[in-house]
Short mmCIF file of C-alpha atoms in Angstrom, two decimals:
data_model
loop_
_atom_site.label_atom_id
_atom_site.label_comp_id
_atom_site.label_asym_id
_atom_site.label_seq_id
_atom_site.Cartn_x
_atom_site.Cartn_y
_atom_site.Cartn_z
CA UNK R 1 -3.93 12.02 18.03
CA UNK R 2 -6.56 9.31 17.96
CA UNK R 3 -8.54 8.66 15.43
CA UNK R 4 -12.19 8.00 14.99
CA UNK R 5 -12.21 6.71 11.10
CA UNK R 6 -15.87 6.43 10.23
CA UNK R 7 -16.62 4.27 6.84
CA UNK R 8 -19.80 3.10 4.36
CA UNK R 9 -18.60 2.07 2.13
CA UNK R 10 -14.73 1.14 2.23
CA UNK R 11 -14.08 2.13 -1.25
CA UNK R 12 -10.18 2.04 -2.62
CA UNK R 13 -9.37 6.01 -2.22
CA UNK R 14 -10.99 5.39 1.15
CA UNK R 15 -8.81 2.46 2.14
CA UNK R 16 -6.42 4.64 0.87
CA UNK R 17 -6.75 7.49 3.55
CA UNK R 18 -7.01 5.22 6.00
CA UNK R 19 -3.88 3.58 5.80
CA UNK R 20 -2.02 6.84 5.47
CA UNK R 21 -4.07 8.63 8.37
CA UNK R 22 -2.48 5.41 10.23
CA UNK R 23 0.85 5.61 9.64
CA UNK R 24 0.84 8.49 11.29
CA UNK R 25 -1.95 8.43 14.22
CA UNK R 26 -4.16 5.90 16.07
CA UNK R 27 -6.82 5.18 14.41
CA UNK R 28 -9.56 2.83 14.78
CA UNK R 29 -11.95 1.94 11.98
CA UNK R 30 -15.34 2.16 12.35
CA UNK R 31 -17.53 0.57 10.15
CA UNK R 32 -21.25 1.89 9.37
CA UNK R 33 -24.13 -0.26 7.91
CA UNK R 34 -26.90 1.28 9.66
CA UNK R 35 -28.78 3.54 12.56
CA UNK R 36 -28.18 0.57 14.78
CA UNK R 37 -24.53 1.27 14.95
CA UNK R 38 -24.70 4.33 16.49
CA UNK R 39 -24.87 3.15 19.69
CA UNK R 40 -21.44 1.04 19.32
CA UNK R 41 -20.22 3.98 17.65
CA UNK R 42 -19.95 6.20 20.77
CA UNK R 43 -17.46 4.75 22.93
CA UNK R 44 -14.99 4.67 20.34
CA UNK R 45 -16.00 8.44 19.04
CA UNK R 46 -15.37 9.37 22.70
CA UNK R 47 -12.35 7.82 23.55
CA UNK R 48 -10.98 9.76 20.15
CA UNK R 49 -9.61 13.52 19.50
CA UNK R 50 -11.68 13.23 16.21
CA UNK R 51 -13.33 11.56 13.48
CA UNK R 52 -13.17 10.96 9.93
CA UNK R 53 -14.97 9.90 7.22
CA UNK R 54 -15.86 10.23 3.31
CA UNK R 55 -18.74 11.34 2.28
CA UNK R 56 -21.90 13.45 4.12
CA UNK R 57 -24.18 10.86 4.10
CA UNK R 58 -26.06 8.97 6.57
CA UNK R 59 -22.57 7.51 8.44
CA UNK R 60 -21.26 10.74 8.35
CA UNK R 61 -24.24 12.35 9.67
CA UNK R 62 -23.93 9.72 13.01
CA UNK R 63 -20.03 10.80 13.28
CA UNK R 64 -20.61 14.33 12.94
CA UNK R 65 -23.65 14.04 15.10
CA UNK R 66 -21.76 12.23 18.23
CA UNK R 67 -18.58 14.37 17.73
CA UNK R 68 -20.96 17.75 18.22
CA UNK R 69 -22.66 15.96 21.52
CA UNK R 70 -19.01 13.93 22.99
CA UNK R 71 -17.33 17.71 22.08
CA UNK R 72 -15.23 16.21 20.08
CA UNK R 73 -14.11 17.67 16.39
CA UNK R 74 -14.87 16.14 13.26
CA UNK R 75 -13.40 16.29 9.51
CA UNK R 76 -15.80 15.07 6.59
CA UNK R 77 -14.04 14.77 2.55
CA UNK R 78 -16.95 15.64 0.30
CA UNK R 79 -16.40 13.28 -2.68
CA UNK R 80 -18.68 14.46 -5.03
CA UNK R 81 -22.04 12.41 -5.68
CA UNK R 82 -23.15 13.20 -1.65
CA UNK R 83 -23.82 17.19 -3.05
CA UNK R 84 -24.19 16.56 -6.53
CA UNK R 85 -27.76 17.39 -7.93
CA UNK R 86 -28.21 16.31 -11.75
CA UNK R 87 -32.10 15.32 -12.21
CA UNK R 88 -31.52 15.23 -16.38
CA UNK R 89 -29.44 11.98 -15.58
CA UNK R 90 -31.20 10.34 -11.82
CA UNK R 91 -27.53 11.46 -10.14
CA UNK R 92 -27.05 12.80 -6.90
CA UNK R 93 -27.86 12.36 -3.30
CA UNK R 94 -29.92 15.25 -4.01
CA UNK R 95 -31.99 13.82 -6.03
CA UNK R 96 -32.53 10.67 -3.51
CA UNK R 97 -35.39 12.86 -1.53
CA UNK R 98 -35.25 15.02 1.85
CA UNK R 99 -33.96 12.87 4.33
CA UNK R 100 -30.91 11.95 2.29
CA UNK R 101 -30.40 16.09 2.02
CA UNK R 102 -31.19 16.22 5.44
CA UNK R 103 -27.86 14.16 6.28
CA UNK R 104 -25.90 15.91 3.57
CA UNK R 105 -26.93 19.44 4.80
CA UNK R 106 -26.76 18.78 8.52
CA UNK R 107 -22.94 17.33 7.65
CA UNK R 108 -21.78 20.63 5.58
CA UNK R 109 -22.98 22.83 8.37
CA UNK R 110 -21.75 21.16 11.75
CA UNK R 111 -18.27 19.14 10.76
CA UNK R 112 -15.79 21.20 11.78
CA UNK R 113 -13.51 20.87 8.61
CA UNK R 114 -15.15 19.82 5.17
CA UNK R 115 -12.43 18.83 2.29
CA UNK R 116 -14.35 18.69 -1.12
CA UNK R 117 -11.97 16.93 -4.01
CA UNK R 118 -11.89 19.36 -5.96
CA UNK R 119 -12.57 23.38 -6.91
CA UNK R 120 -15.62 22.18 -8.84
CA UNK R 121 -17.04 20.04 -5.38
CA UNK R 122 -16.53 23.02 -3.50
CA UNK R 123 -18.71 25.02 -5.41
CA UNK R 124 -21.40 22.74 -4.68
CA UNK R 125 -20.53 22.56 -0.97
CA UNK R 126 -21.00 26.12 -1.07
CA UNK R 127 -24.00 26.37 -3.01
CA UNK R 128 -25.84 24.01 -0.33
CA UNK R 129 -24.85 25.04 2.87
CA UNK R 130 -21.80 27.89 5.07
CA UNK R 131 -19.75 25.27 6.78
CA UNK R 132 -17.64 26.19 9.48
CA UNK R 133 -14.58 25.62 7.15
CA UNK R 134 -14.11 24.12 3.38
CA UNK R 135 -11.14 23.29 1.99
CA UNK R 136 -10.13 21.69 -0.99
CA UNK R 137 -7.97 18.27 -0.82
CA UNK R 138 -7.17 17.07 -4.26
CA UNK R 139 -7.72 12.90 -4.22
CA UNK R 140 -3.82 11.46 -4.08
CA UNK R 141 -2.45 9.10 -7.34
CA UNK R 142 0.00 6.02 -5.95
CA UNK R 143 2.79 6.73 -8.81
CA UNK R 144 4.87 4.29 -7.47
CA UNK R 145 2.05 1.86 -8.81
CA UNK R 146 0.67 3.79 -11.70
CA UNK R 147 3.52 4.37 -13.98
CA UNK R 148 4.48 3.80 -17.99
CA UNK R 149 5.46 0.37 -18.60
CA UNK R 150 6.30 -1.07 -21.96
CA UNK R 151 5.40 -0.05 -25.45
CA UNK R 152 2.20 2.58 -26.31
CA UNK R 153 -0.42 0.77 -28.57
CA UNK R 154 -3.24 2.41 -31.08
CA UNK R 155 -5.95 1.59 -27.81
CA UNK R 156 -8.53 4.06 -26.70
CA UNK R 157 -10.37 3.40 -23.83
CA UNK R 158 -11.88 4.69 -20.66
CA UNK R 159 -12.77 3.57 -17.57
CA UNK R 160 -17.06 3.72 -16.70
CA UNK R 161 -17.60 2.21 -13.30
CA UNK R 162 -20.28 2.88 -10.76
CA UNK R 163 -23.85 2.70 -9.93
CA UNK R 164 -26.95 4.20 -11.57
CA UNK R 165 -27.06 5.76 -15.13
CA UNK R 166 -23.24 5.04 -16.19
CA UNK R 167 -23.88 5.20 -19.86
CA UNK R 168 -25.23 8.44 -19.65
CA UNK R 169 -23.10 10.14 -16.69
CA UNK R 170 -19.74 8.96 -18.29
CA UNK R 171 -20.60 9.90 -21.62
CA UNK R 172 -20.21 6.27 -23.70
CA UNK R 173 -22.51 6.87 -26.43
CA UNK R 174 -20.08 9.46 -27.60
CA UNK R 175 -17.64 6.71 -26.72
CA UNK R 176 -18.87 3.92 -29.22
CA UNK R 177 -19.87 6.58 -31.85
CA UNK R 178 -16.47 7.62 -31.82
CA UNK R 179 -15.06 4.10 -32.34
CA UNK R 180 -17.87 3.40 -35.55
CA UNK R 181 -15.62 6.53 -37.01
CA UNK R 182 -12.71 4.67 -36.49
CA UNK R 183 -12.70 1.08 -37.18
CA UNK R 184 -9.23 0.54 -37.37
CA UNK R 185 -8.53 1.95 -33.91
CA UNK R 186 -8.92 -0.19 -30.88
CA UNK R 187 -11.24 0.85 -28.27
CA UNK R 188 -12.01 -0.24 -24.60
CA UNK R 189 -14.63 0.04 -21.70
CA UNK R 190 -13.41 -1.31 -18.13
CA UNK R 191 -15.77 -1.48 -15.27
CA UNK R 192 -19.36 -1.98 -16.92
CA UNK R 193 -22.22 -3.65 -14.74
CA UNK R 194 -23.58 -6.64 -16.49
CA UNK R 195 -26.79 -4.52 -17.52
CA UNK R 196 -24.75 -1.86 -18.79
CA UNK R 197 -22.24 -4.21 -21.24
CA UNK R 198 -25.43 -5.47 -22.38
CA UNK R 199 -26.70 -2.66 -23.66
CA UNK R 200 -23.83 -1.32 -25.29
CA UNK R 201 -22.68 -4.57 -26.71
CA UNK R 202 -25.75 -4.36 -28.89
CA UNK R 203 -24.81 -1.14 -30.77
CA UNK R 204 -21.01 -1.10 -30.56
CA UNK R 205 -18.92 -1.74 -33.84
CA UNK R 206 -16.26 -5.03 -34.00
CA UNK R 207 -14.30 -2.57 -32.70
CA UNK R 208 -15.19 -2.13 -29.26
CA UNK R 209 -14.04 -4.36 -26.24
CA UNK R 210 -16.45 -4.29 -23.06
CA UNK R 211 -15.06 -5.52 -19.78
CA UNK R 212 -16.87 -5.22 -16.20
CA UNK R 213 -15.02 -5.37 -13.32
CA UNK R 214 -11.06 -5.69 -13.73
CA UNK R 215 -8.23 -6.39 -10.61
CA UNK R 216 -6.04 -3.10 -10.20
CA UNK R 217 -2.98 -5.07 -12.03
CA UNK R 218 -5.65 -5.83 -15.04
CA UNK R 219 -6.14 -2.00 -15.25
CA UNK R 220 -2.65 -0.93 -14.96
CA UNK R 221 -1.84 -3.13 -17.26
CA UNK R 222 -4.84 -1.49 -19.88
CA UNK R 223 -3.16 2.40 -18.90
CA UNK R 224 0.09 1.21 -19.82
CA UNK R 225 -0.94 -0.15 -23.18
CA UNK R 226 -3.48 2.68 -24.41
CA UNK R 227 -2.61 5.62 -25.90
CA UNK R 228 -5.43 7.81 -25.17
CA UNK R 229 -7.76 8.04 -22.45
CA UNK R 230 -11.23 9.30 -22.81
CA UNK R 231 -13.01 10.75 -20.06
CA UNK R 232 -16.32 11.69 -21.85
CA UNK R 233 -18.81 12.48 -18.99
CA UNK R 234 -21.64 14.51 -18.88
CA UNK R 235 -19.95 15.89 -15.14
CA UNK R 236 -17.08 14.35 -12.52
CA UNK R 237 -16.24 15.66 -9.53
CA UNK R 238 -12.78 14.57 -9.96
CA UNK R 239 -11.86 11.87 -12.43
CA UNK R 240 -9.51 9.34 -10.15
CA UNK R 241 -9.63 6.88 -13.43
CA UNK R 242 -8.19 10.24 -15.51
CA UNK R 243 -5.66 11.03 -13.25
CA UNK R 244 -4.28 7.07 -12.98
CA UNK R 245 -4.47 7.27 -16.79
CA UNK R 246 -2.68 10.42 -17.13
CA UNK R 247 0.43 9.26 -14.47
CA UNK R 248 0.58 6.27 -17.28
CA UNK R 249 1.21 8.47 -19.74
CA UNK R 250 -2.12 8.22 -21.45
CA UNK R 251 -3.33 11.45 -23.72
CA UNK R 252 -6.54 12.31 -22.40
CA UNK R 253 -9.25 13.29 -24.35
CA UNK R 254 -12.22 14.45 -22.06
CA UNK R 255 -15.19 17.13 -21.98
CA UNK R 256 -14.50 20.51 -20.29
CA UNK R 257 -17.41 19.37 -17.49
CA UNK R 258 -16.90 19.61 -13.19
CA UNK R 259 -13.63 19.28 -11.61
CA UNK R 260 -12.37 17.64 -15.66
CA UNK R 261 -10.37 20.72 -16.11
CA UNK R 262 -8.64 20.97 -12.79
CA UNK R 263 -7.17 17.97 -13.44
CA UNK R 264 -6.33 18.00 -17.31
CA UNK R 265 -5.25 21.87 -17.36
CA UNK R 266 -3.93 22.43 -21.09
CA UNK R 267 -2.61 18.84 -21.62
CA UNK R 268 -5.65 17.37 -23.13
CA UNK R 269 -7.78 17.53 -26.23
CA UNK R 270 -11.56 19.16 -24.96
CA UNK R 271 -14.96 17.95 -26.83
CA UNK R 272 -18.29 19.33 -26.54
CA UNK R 273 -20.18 16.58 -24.38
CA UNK R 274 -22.05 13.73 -26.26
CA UNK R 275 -20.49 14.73 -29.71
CA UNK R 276 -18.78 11.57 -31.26
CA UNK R 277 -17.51 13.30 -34.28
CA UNK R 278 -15.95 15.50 -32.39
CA UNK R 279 -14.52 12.81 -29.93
CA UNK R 280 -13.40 11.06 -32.86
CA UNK R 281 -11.63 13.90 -34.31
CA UNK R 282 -9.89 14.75 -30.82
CA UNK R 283 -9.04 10.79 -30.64
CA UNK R 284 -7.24 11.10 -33.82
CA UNK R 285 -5.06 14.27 -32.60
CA UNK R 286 -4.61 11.99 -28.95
CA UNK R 287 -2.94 9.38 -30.89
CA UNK R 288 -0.19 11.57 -32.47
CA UNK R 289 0.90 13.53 -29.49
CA UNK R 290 4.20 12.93 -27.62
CA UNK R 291 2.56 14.52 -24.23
CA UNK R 292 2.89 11.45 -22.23
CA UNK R 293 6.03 12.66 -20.28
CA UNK R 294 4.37 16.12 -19.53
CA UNK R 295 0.96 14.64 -18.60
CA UNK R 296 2.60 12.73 -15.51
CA UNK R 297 4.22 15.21 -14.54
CA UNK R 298 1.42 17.33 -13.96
CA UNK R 299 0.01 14.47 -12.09
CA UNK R 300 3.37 14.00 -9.72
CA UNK R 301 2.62 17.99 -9.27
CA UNK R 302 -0.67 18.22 -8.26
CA UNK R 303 -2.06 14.89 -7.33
CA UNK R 304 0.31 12.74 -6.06
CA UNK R 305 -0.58 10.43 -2.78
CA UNK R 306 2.57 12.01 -0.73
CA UNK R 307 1.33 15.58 -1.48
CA UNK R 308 -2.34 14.10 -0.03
CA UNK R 309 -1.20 12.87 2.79
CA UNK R 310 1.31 15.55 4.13
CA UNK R 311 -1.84 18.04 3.41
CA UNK R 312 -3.75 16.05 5.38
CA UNK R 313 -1.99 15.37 8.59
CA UNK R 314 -1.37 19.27 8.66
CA UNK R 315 -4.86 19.99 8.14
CA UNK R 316 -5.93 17.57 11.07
CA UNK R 317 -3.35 18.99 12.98
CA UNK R 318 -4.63 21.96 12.56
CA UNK R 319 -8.10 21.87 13.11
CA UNK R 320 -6.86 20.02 16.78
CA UNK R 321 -5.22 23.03 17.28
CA UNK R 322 -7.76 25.63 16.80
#
């Protein structure tokens, strides 16, 4: 099978399927910055069975567009923020104005397969458009790299990278409020924009370390030393950051908000969105638990990157075949 892999922008869970999809198939990356690539795009798109790419946006909106008119079939994974719709916080692609729905509703309704991340994205999916086919393809962990290693310190921390609102979307006021309740815990923040470290270094306690952007070994390094993981947001359409945490034996301690209890199940400790004493109680339960065995498991279960990519190649198989 060849392989049209249309990408904007490369993200790591995106790099991701595209080294699996080509272990397996030819494929040959594509990569999107604008309308003017179209036209470079459609040699390529026709000398392929297929193409695939993340997101129903405006690159996804070209691939699906040329695969309709070259008659060849197209697969789009629906990661979350291209359906979401949350005007109390700016987030969403639905919120960006019509022509950005435009591309996200024209993508849901023509690609031929449509894999949402989770339960929760697929409800969305549905909400905004009948595609010809939905089905839900859980994001895959790399446990060979995302393991326990050494000994489990008194850390908290969580993980708040991104674009737009952060403070708000990942829930960190309940974060730092938390950690003034307990000043002789340790608590953490990886992946802050410069703006956003800013403004919480201003009102966060002695307690409270705030990094931006760390290498993957930096944050392995963090799961492997904290204790408890908090994934306080106000919604996730996943929780990639969770899951990593979770296969390094970190107790998580999260709200019960989007695709959040999918992946935690009964292994966590649930508070009521932007409620620090209640995070702080829930912290204090994380830290005496002996879960961390259990909570990988459930990760090698259900999220591992083998289980991804055998589901996908049959999936793609499958849609070639129908």
């Amino acid at each position: 099978m060849n392989i049209a892999f249309v990408y904007y922008p490369r993200s790591s869970f995106v790099k991701q399927d595209c080294s699996s999809l080509s272990g397996h198939f030819r494929v040959e990356r594509l990569g999107y910055s604008g309308a003017g690539d179209i036209l470079k795009m459609m040699r390529p798109i026709w000398q392929s069975d297929l193409t695939f790419s993340w997101f129903a946006s405006g690159h996804s909106f070209a691939a699906v567009l040329l695969s309709k008119l070259l008659r060849k079939r197209s697969a789009v994974v629906v990661g979350g923020y291209d359906v979401a719709f949350e005007p109390d916080i700016s987030y969403g692609q639905y919120t960006l104005g019509r022509l950005k729905r435009v591309y996200s509703d024209f993508v849901l309704g023509n690609a031929d397969i449509v894999l949402p991340v989770s339960e929760f994205t697929k409800s969305e999916v549905l909400a905004r458009a009948k595609p010809k086919r939905v089905q839900v393809l859980y994001p895959g962990i790399d446990l060979d790299r995302f393991q326990p290693g050494g000994e489990k310190k008194d850390l908290v921390m969580t993980v708040a990278s991104g674009s737009g609102r952060i403070i708000k979307l990942k829930g960190l006021d309940a974060f730092i409020g938390a950690a003034a309740l307990l000043p002789e815990i340790r608590f953490l923040i990886v992946g802050l924009s410069d703006q956003d470290r800013e403004e919480l270094q201003s009102r966060s306690t002695e307690n409270v370390s705030l990094f931006g952007y760390v290498s993957r070994e930096e944050l392995l390094a963090f799961y492997q030393e904290a204790r408890v993981y908090c994934q306080l947001s106000y919604r996730e359409s996943f929780g990639i950051a969770l899951a990593e945490a979770m296969a390094c034996g970190c107790v998580p301690v999260v709200t019960e908000r989007g695709a959040i209890p999918e992946v935690v199940g009964d292994a966590g400790y649930y508070v009521p969105y932007g409620s620090a004493k209640a995070t702080a109680e829930a912290i204090e339960k994380a830290l005496s638990s002996k879960n961390g065995i259990g909570l990988r498991k459930r990760v090698e279960e259900r999220f591992s990157l083998r289980r991804r990519e055998e589901a996908l190649q049959s999936l793609l198989k499958s849609l070639m075949n129908s």
